[in-house]
Amino acid sequence: MVKAVYPGSFDPITNGHVYIAERAASLFDELVVAILVNLQKKATFTVDERSSMAREALIHLPNVKVKAFDGLLVDFMRQERSRAIIRGLRALSDFEYEFQLAQMNRELAPEIETLFIVTEARYSYLSSSVVKEVFSFGGAIQDMVPPGVYRRLREKFPRF
Ligand code: ADP
């Protein structure tokens, strides 16, 4: 049984994240989408909200589980007995940060591999922060996020 972990903030999950999860789920027996409880980075949604939105958006993938974690990713990987970290790549601008993160994780846990899945062109501009910004100015984001996320955004920011 080969298990991979797809970590991130998922604040909130977008169709770009769903695409990466679908691709990864088709390659591995099991995929854990790991939602980071990041105490420094101020999140828009609580970890429970982020987890339930992700669970709903990924319900069509039976081998995907959503879990929350805090602390070091490599500790979580060991706890889950997984050696494959999945990250998505959108543009060259992602590369430097992702490369640094992957190198750091290699330093901390040489047995763990970071694997990158390249996004589809139509998701290459999509990020959680852009979705929130566009939404906050009244822009249409229905096609960028799963329906449950759109609903929660409208509940959280009711003026739109
Ligand atoms: P983080 O805060 O760790 O960057 P994110 O939730 O923003 O977490 O992203 C998690 C992972 O998903 C990252 O590897 C990121 O590059 C990737 N990702 C985010 N949006 C997209 C997208 N539209 N297409 C492909 N990968 C994406």
JSON list of C-alpha atoms and ligand atoms in Angstrom, two decimals:
[
{"chain": "A", "resi": 1, "resn": "MET", "atom": "CA", "xyz": [0.00, 0.00, 0.00]},
{"chain": "A", "resi": 2, "resn": "VAL", "atom": "CA", "xyz": [1.61, 3.24, -1.11]},
{"chain": "A", "resi": 3, "resn": "LYS", "atom": "CA", "xyz": [0.35, 6.35, 0.58]},
{"chain": "A", "resi": 4, "resn": "ALA", "atom": "CA", "xyz": [1.05, 9.98, -0.37]},
{"chain": "A", "resi": 5, "resn": "VAL", "atom": "CA", "xyz": [0.39, 13.21, 1.50]},
{"chain": "A", "resi": 6, "resn": "TYR", "atom": "CA", "xyz": [-0.73, 16.46, -0.16]},
{"chain": "A", "resi": 7, "resn": "PRO", "atom": "CA", "xyz": [-0.11, 19.20, 2.40]},
{"chain": "A", "resi": 8, "resn": "GLY", "atom": "CA", "xyz": [-1.17, 22.83, 2.27]},
{"chain": "A", "resi": 9, "resn": "SER", "atom": "CA", "xyz": [-3.22, 25.60, 3.84]},
{"chain": "A", "resi": 10, "resn": "PHE", "atom": "CA", "xyz": [-6.29, 25.00, 1.64]},
{"chain": "A", "resi": 11, "resn": "ASP", "atom": "CA", "xyz": [-7.75, 28.31, 2.82]},
{"chain": "A", "resi": 12, "resn": "PRO", "atom": "CA", "xyz": [-10.08, 27.50, 1.06]},
{"chain": "A", "resi": 13, "resn": "ILE", "atom": "CA", "xyz": [-9.68, 24.55, -1.32]},
{"chain": "A", "resi": 14, "resn": "THR", "atom": "CA", "xyz": [-9.97, 25.62, -4.99]},
{"chain": "A", "resi": 15, "resn": "ASN", "atom": "CA", "xyz": [-10.58, 23.70, -8.20]},
{"chain": "A", "resi": 16, "resn": "GLY", "atom": "CA", "xyz": [-6.80, 23.82, -8.74]},
{"chain": "A", "resi": 17, "resn": "HIS", "atom": "CA", "xyz": [-6.25, 21.89, -5.50]},
{"chain": "A", "resi": 18, "resn": "VAL", "atom": "CA", "xyz": [-9.00, 19.42, -6.44]},
{"chain": "A", "resi": 19, "resn": "TYR", "atom": "CA", "xyz": [-7.27, 18.77, -9.77]},
{"chain": "A", "resi": 20, "resn": "ILE", "atom": "CA", "xyz": [-3.95, 17.98, -8.07]},
{"chain": "A", "resi": 21, "resn": "ALA", "atom": "CA", "xyz": [-5.71, 15.71, -5.54]},
{"chain": "A", "resi": 22, "resn": "GLU", "atom": "CA", "xyz": [-7.47, 13.83, -8.36]},
{"chain": "A", "resi": 23, "resn": "ARG", "atom": "CA", "xyz": [-4.21, 13.27, -10.24]},
{"chain": "A", "resi": 24, "resn": "ALA", "atom": "CA", "xyz": [-2.37, 12.14, -7.10]},
{"chain": "A", "resi": 25, "resn": "ALA", "atom": "CA", "xyz": [-5.24, 9.88, -5.99]},
{"chain": "A", "resi": 26, "resn": "SER", "atom": "CA", "xyz": [-5.05, 8.05, -9.31]},
{"chain": "A", "resi": 27, "resn": "LEU", "atom": "CA", "xyz": [-1.34, 7.30, -8.80]},
{"chain": "A", "resi": 28, "resn": "PHE", "atom": "CA", "xyz": [-1.35, 6.14, -5.18]},
{"chain": "A", "resi": 29, "resn": "ASP", "atom": "CA", "xyz": [-3.39, 3.64, -3.15]},
{"chain": "A", "resi": 30, "resn": "GLU", "atom": "CA", "xyz": [-4.19, 6.31, -0.61]},
{"chain": "A", "resi": 31, "resn": "LEU", "atom": "CA", "xyz": [-3.87, 10.09, -0.48]},
{"chain": "A", "resi": 32, "resn": "VAL", "atom": "CA", "xyz": [-4.03, 12.16, 2.68]},
{"chain": "A", "resi": 33, "resn": "VAL", "atom": "CA", "xyz": [-4.86, 15.81, 2.12]},
{"chain": "A", "resi": 34, "resn": "ALA", "atom": "CA", "xyz": [-3.15, 17.39, 5.11]},
{"chain": "A", "resi": 35, "resn": "ILE", "atom": "CA", "xyz": [-4.44, 20.76, 6.22]},
{"chain": "A", "resi": 36, "resn": "LEU", "atom": "CA", "xyz": [-1.88, 22.82, 8.04]},
{"chain": "A", "resi": 37, "resn": "VAL", "atom": "CA", "xyz": [-2.92, 24.46, 11.28]},
{"chain": "A", "resi": 38, "resn": "ASN", "atom": "CA", "xyz": [-0.64, 27.42, 10.77]},
{"chain": "A", "resi": 39, "resn": "LEU", "atom": "CA", "xyz": [-0.47, 29.54, 13.87]},
{"chain": "A", "resi": 40, "resn": "GLN", "atom": "CA", "xyz": [1.65, 32.30, 12.33]},
{"chain": "A", "resi": 41, "resn": "LYS", "atom": "CA", "xyz": [-0.23, 32.69, 9.07]},
{"chain": "A", "resi": 42, "resn": "LYS", "atom": "CA", "xyz": [-3.65, 34.18, 9.73]},
{"chain": "A", "resi": 43, "resn": "ALA", "atom": "CA", "xyz": [-6.18, 31.98, 7.97]},
{"chain": "A", "resi": 44, "resn": "THR", "atom": "CA", "xyz": [-9.56, 33.17, 6.69]},
{"chain": "A", "resi": 45, "resn": "PHE", "atom": "CA", "xyz": [-11.25, 29.89, 7.61]},
{"chain": "A", "resi": 46, "resn": "THR", "atom": "CA", "xyz": [-10.70, 27.80, 10.73]},
{"chain": "A", "resi": 47, "resn": "VAL", "atom": "CA", "xyz": [-9.06, 24.45, 10.32]},
{"chain": "A", "resi": 48, "resn": "ASP", "atom": "CA", "xyz": [-12.44, 22.75, 10.86]},
{"chain": "A", "resi": 49, "resn": "GLU", "atom": "CA", "xyz": [-14.05, 24.85, 8.14]},
{"chain": "A", "resi": 50, "resn": "ARG", "atom": "CA", "xyz": [-11.14, 24.19, 5.77]},
{"chain": "A", "resi": 51, "resn": "SER", "atom": "CA", "xyz": [-11.29, 20.46, 6.51]},
{"chain": "A", "resi": 52, "resn": "SER", "atom": "CA", "xyz": [-15.03, 20.14, 5.97]},
{"chain": "A", "resi": 53, "resn": "MET", "atom": "CA", "xyz": [-14.89, 22.12, 2.70]},
{"chain": "A", "resi": 54, "resn": "ALA", "atom": "CA", "xyz": [-12.04, 19.87, 1.49]},
{"chain": "A", "resi": 55, "resn": "ARG", "atom": "CA", "xyz": [-13.86, 16.71, 2.55]},
{"chain": "A", "resi": 56, "resn": "GLU", "atom": "CA", "xyz": [-16.96, 17.77, 0.66]},
{"chain": "A", "resi": 57, "resn": "ALA", "atom": "CA", "xyz": [-14.99, 18.75, -2.45]},
{"chain": "A", "resi": 58, "resn": "LEU", "atom": "CA", "xyz": [-13.11, 15.43, -2.52]},
{"chain": "A", "resi": 59, "resn": "ILE", "atom": "CA", "xyz": [-16.00, 13.11, -1.66]},
{"chain": "A", "resi": 60, "resn": "HIS", "atom": "CA", "xyz": [-15.88, 11.63, -5.17]},
{"chain": "A", "resi": 61, "resn": "LEU", "atom": "CA", "xyz": [-12.40, 10.23, -4.46]},
{"chain": "A", "resi": 62, "resn": "PRO", "atom": "CA", "xyz": [-12.81, 7.18, -2.21]},
{"chain": "A", "resi": 63, "resn": "ASN", "atom": "CA", "xyz": [-9.08, 6.75, -1.49]},
{"chain": "A", "resi": 64, "resn": "VAL", "atom": "CA", "xyz": [-8.64, 10.33, -0.23]},
{"chain": "A", "resi": 65, "resn": "LYS", "atom": "CA", "xyz": [-8.72, 11.28, 3.45]},
{"chain": "A", "resi": 66, "resn": "VAL", "atom": "CA", "xyz": [-8.58, 14.80, 4.86]},
{"chain": "A", "resi": 67, "resn": "LYS", "atom": "CA", "xyz": [-6.65, 15.36, 8.08]},
{"chain": "A", "resi": 68, "resn": "ALA", "atom": "CA", "xyz": [-5.39, 18.40, 9.97]},
{"chain": "A", "resi": 69, "resn": "PHE", "atom": "CA", "xyz": [-1.83, 18.67, 11.23]},
{"chain": "A", "resi": 70, "resn": "ASP", "atom": "CA", "xyz": [0.41, 21.12, 13.00]},
{"chain": "A", "resi": 71, "resn": "GLY", "atom": "CA", "xyz": [4.12, 21.14, 13.59]},
{"chain": "A", "resi": 72, "resn": "LEU", "atom": "CA", "xyz": [6.62, 19.78, 11.13]},
{"chain": "A", "resi": 73, "resn": "LEU", "atom": "CA", "xyz": [5.41, 18.13, 7.95]},
{"chain": "A", "resi": 74, "resn": "VAL", "atom": "CA", "xyz": [8.12, 15.46, 8.18]},
{"chain": "A", "resi": 75, "resn": "ASP", "atom": "CA", "xyz": [6.86, 14.44, 11.63]},
{"chain": "A", "resi": 76, "resn": "PHE", "atom": "CA", "xyz": [3.36, 14.12, 10.20]},
{"chain": "A", "resi": 77, "resn": "MET", "atom": "CA", "xyz": [4.75, 12.07, 7.28]},
{"chain": "A", "resi": 78, "resn": "ARG", "atom": "CA", "xyz": [6.39, 9.64, 9.69]},
{"chain": "A", "resi": 79, "resn": "GLN", "atom": "CA", "xyz": [3.26, 9.42, 11.78]},
{"chain": "A", "resi": 80, "resn": "GLU", "atom": "CA", "xyz": [1.29, 8.58, 8.62]},
{"chain": "A", "resi": 81, "resn": "ARG", "atom": "CA", "xyz": [4.01, 6.17, 7.43]},
{"chain": "A", "resi": 82, "resn": "SER", "atom": "CA", "xyz": [4.18, 7.93, 4.08]},
{"chain": "A", "resi": 83, "resn": "ARG", "atom": "CA", "xyz": [7.30, 8.83, 2.09]},
{"chain": "A", "resi": 84, "resn": "ALA", "atom": "CA", "xyz": [5.73, 10.87, -0.71]},
{"chain": "A", "resi": 85, "resn": "ILE", "atom": "CA", "xyz": [4.89, 14.56, -0.42]},
{"chain": "A", "resi": 86, "resn": "ILE", "atom": "CA", "xyz": [2.73, 15.88, -3.28]},
{"chain": "A", "resi": 87, "resn": "ARG", "atom": "CA", "xyz": [2.88, 19.56, -4.22]},
{"chain": "A", "resi": 88, "resn": "GLY", "atom": "CA", "xyz": [1.34, 21.35, -7.16]},
{"chain": "A", "resi": 89, "resn": "LEU", "atom": "CA", "xyz": [3.22, 23.63, -9.54]},
{"chain": "A", "resi": 90, "resn": "ARG", "atom": "CA", "xyz": [1.51, 26.46, -11.34]},
{"chain": "A", "resi": 91, "resn": "ALA", "atom": "CA", "xyz": [4.17, 28.73, -12.75]},
{"chain": "A", "resi": 92, "resn": "LEU", "atom": "CA", "xyz": [7.87, 29.36, -12.50]},
{"chain": "A", "resi": 93, "resn": "SER", "atom": "CA", "xyz": [7.11, 31.70, -9.61]},
{"chain": "A", "resi": 94, "resn": "ASP", "atom": "CA", "xyz": [6.09, 28.69, -7.47]},
{"chain": "A", "resi": 95, "resn": "PHE", "atom": "CA", "xyz": [9.35, 26.95, -8.14]},
{"chain": "A", "resi": 96, "resn": "GLU", "atom": "CA", "xyz": [11.75, 28.85, -5.92]},
{"chain": "A", "resi": 97, "resn": "TYR", "atom": "CA", "xyz": [9.63, 28.51, -2.78]},
{"chain": "A", "resi": 98, "resn": "GLU", "atom": "CA", "xyz": [8.77, 24.87, -3.51]},
{"chain": "A", "resi": 99, "resn": "PHE", "atom": "CA", "xyz": [12.41, 24.03, -4.23]},
{"chain": "A", "resi": 100, "resn": "GLN", "atom": "CA", "xyz": [13.49, 25.56, -0.91]},
{"chain": "A", "resi": 101, "resn": "LEU", "atom": "CA", "xyz": [10.77, 23.69, 0.98]},
{"chain": "A", "resi": 102, "resn": "ALA", "atom": "CA", "xyz": [11.65, 20.39, -0.70]},
{"chain": "A", "resi": 103, "resn": "GLN", "atom": "CA", "xyz": [15.36, 20.86, 0.06]},
{"chain": "A", "resi": 104, "resn": "MET", "atom": "CA", "xyz": [14.60, 21.66, 3.69]},
{"chain": "A", "resi": 105, "resn": "ASN", "atom": "CA", "xyz": [12.39, 18.60, 4.03]},
{"chain": "A", "resi": 106, "resn": "ARG", "atom": "CA", "xyz": [15.11, 16.47, 2.42]},
{"chain": "A", "resi": 107, "resn": "GLU", "atom": "CA", "xyz": [17.58, 17.78, 4.98]},
{"chain": "A", "resi": 108, "resn": "LEU", "atom": "CA", "xyz": [15.19, 16.91, 7.81]},
{"chain": "A", "resi": 109, "resn": "ALA", "atom": "CA", "xyz": [14.07, 13.55, 6.43]},
{"chain": "A", "resi": 110, "resn": "PRO", "atom": "CA", "xyz": [16.19, 12.13, 3.58]},
{"chain": "A", "resi": 111, "resn": "GLU", "atom": "CA", "xyz": [13.89, 9.11, 3.14]},
{"chain": "A", "resi": 112, "resn": "ILE", "atom": "CA", "xyz": [10.99, 11.33, 2.06]},
{"chain": "A", "resi": 113, "resn": "GLU", "atom": "CA", "xyz": [10.53, 12.42, -1.55]},
{"chain": "A", "resi": 114, "resn": "THR", "atom": "CA", "xyz": [8.71, 15.55, -2.75]},
{"chain": "A", "resi": 115, "resn": "LEU", "atom": "CA", "xyz": [6.83, 14.97, -6.00]},
{"chain": "A", "resi": 116, "resn": "PHE", "atom": "CA", "xyz": [5.43, 17.78, -8.14]},
{"chain": "A", "resi": 117, "resn": "ILE", "atom": "CA", "xyz": [2.33, 17.63, -10.27]},
{"chain": "A", "resi": 118, "resn": "VAL", "atom": "CA", "xyz": [2.03, 20.32, -12.90]},
{"chain": "A", "resi": 119, "resn": "THR", "atom": "CA", "xyz": [-1.35, 21.99, -13.04]},
{"chain": "A", "resi": 120, "resn": "GLU", "atom": "CA", "xyz": [-3.59, 22.28, -16.04]},
{"chain": "A", "resi": 121, "resn": "ALA", "atom": "CA", "xyz": [-3.35, 25.63, -17.87]},
{"chain": "A", "resi": 122, "resn": "ARG", "atom": "CA", "xyz": [-6.85, 26.70, -16.83]},
{"chain": "A", "resi": 123, "resn": "TYR", "atom": "CA", "xyz": [-5.86, 26.52, -13.14]},
{"chain": "A", "resi": 124, "resn": "SER", "atom": "CA", "xyz": [-2.46, 28.12, -13.47]},
{"chain": "A", "resi": 125, "resn": "TYR", "atom": "CA", "xyz": [-3.65, 31.53, -12.25]},
{"chain": "A", "resi": 126, "resn": "LEU", "atom": "CA", "xyz": [-5.76, 30.12, -9.43]},
{"chain": "A", "resi": 127, "resn": "SER", "atom": "CA", "xyz": [-4.85, 30.47, -5.76]},
{"chain": "A", "resi": 128, "resn": "SER", "atom": "CA", "xyz": [-6.85, 30.65, -2.53]},
{"chain": "A", "resi": 129, "resn": "SER", "atom": "CA", "xyz": [-5.78, 34.25, -1.97]},
{"chain": "A", "resi": 130, "resn": "VAL", "atom": "CA", "xyz": [-6.71, 35.40, -5.49]},
{"chain": "A", "resi": 131, "resn": "VAL", "atom": "CA", "xyz": [-10.12, 33.74, -5.15]},
{"chain": "A", "resi": 132, "resn": "LYS", "atom": "CA", "xyz": [-10.75, 35.55, -1.83]},
{"chain": "A", "resi": 133, "resn": "GLU", "atom": "CA", "xyz": [-9.58, 38.87, -3.22]},
{"chain": "A", "resi": 134, "resn": "VAL", "atom": "CA", "xyz": [-11.71, 38.66, -6.35]},
{"chain": "A", "resi": 135, "resn": "PHE", "atom": "CA", "xyz": [-14.71, 37.57, -4.28]},
{"chain": "A", "resi": 136, "resn": "SER", "atom": "CA", "xyz": [-14.25, 40.43, -1.82]},
{"chain": "A", "resi": 137, "resn": "PHE", "atom": "CA", "xyz": [-14.54, 42.91, -4.72]},
{"chain": "A", "resi": 138, "resn": "GLY", "atom": "CA", "xyz": [-17.69, 41.23, -5.99]},
{"chain": "A", "resi": 139, "resn": "GLY", "atom": "CA", "xyz": [-16.11, 39.23, -8.83]},
{"chain": "A", "resi": 140, "resn": "ALA", "atom": "CA", "xyz": [-17.57, 35.96, -10.08]},
{"chain": "A", "resi": 141, "resn": "ILE", "atom": "CA", "xyz": [-15.65, 33.00, -8.73]},
{"chain": "A", "resi": 142, "resn": "GLN", "atom": "CA", "xyz": [-18.24, 30.22, -9.12]},
{"chain": "A", "resi": 143, "resn": "ASP", "atom": "CA", "xyz": [-16.14, 28.37, -11.68]},
{"chain": "A", "resi": 144, "resn": "MET", "atom": "CA", "xyz": [-12.97, 28.52, -9.60]},
{"chain": "A", "resi": 145, "resn": "VAL", "atom": "CA", "xyz": [-14.06, 26.77, -6.41]},
{"chain": "A", "resi": 146, "resn": "PRO", "atom": "CA", "xyz": [-16.20, 23.75, -5.46]},
{"chain": "A", "resi": 147, "resn": "PRO", "atom": "CA", "xyz": [-19.89, 24.63, -4.79]},
{"chain": "A", "resi": 148, "resn": "GLY", "atom": "CA", "xyz": [-19.54, 24.17, -1.00]},
{"chain": "A", "resi": 149, "resn": "VAL", "atom": "CA", "xyz": [-16.70, 26.68, -0.90]},
{"chain": "A", "resi": 150, "resn": "TYR", "atom": "CA", "xyz": [-18.73, 29.22, -2.84]},
{"chain": "A", "resi": 151, "resn": "ARG", "atom": "CA", "xyz": [-21.57, 28.78, -0.36]},
{"chain": "A", "resi": 152, "resn": "ARG", "atom": "CA", "xyz": [-19.28, 29.25, 2.65]},
{"chain": "A", "resi": 153, "resn": "LEU", "atom": "CA", "xyz": [-17.66, 32.33, 1.14]},
{"chain": "A", "resi": 154, "resn": "ARG", "atom": "CA", "xyz": [-21.10, 33.88, 0.71]},
{"chain": "A", "resi": 155, "resn": "GLU", "atom": "CA", "xyz": [-21.97, 33.03, 4.31]},
{"chain": "A", "resi": 156, "resn": "LYS", "atom": "CA", "xyz": [-18.72, 34.47, 5.62]},
{"chain": "A", "resi": 157, "resn": "PHE", "atom": "CA", "xyz": [-18.85, 37.64, 3.51]},
{"chain": "A", "resi": 158, "resn": "PRO", "atom": "CA", "xyz": [-22.61, 38.20, 3.20]},
{"chain": "A", "resi": 159, "resn": "ARG", "atom": "CA", "xyz": [-22.50, 41.58, 1.47]},
{"chain": "A", "resi": 160, "resn": "PHE", "atom": "CA", "xyz": [-21.93, 39.87, -1.91]},
{"chain": "B", "resi": 1, "resn": "ADP", "atom": "P1", "xyz": [0.66, 26.57, 0.99]},
{"chain": "B", "resi": 1, "resn": "ADP", "atom": "O1", "xyz": [0.20, 27.59, 1.95]},
{"chain": "B", "resi": 1, "resn": "ADP", "atom": "O2", "xyz": [1.43, 25.43, 1.62]},
{"chain": "B", "resi": 1, "resn": "ADP", "atom": "O3", "xyz": [1.32, 27.08, -0.26]},
{"chain": "B", "resi": 1, "resn": "ADP", "atom": "P2", "xyz": [-1.73, 26.12, -0.55]},
{"chain": "B", "resi": 1, "resn": "ADP", "atom": "O4", "xyz": [-3.01, 25.62, 0.01]},
{"chain": "B", "resi": 1, "resn": "ADP", "atom": "O5", "xyz": [-1.69, 27.52, -1.04]},
{"chain": "B", "resi": 1, "resn": "ADP", "atom": "O6", "xyz": [-0.67, 25.84, 0.57]},
{"chain": "B", "resi": 1, "resn": "ADP", "atom": "O7", "xyz": [-1.23, 25.15, -1.70]},
{"chain": "B", "resi": 1, "resn": "ADP", "atom": "C1", "xyz": [-0.96, 23.80, -1.46]},
{"chain": "B", "resi": 1, "resn": "ADP", "atom": "C2", "xyz": [-0.29, 23.21, -2.69]},
{"chain": "B", "resi": 1, "resn": "ADP", "atom": "O8", "xyz": [-1.19, 23.23, -3.79]},
{"chain": "B", "resi": 1, "resn": "ADP", "atom": "C3", "xyz": [0.96, 23.95, -3.14]},
{"chain": "B", "resi": 1, "resn": "ADP", "atom": "O9", "xyz": [1.89, 23.01, -3.64]},
{"chain": "B", "resi": 1, "resn": "ADP", "atom": "C4", "xyz": [0.46, 24.82, -4.25]},
{"chain": "B", "resi": 1, "resn": "ADP", "atom": "O10", "xyz": [1.47, 25.12, -5.16]},
{"chain": "B", "resi": 1, "resn": "ADP", "atom": "C5", "xyz": [-0.59, 23.92, -4.86]},
{"chain": "B", "resi": 1, "resn": "ADP", "atom": "N1", "xyz": [-1.61, 24.69, -5.59]},
{"chain": "B", "resi": 1, "resn": "ADP", "atom": "C6", "xyz": [-2.34, 25.73, -5.16]},
{"chain": "B", "resi": 1, "resn": "ADP", "atom": "N2", "xyz": [-3.16, 26.18, -6.13]},
{"chain": "B", "resi": 1, "resn": "ADP", "atom": "C7", "xyz": [-2.94, 25.39, -7.21]},
{"chain": "B", "resi": 1, "resn": "ADP", "atom": "C8", "xyz": [-3.42, 25.36, -8.55]},
{"chain": "B", "resi": 1, "resn": "ADP", "atom": "N3", "xyz": [-4.31, 26.26, -8.99]},
{"chain": "B", "resi": 1, "resn": "ADP", "atom": "N4", "xyz": [-2.94, 24.42, -9.38]},
{"chain": "B", "resi": 1, "resn": "ADP", "atom": "C9", "xyz": [-2.02, 23.54, -8.94]},
{"chain": "B", "resi": 1, "resn": "ADP", "atom": "N5", "xyz": [-1.49, 23.52, -7.72]},
{"chain": "B", "resi": 1, "resn": "ADP", "atom": "C10", "xyz": [-1.94, 24.43, -6.86]}
]
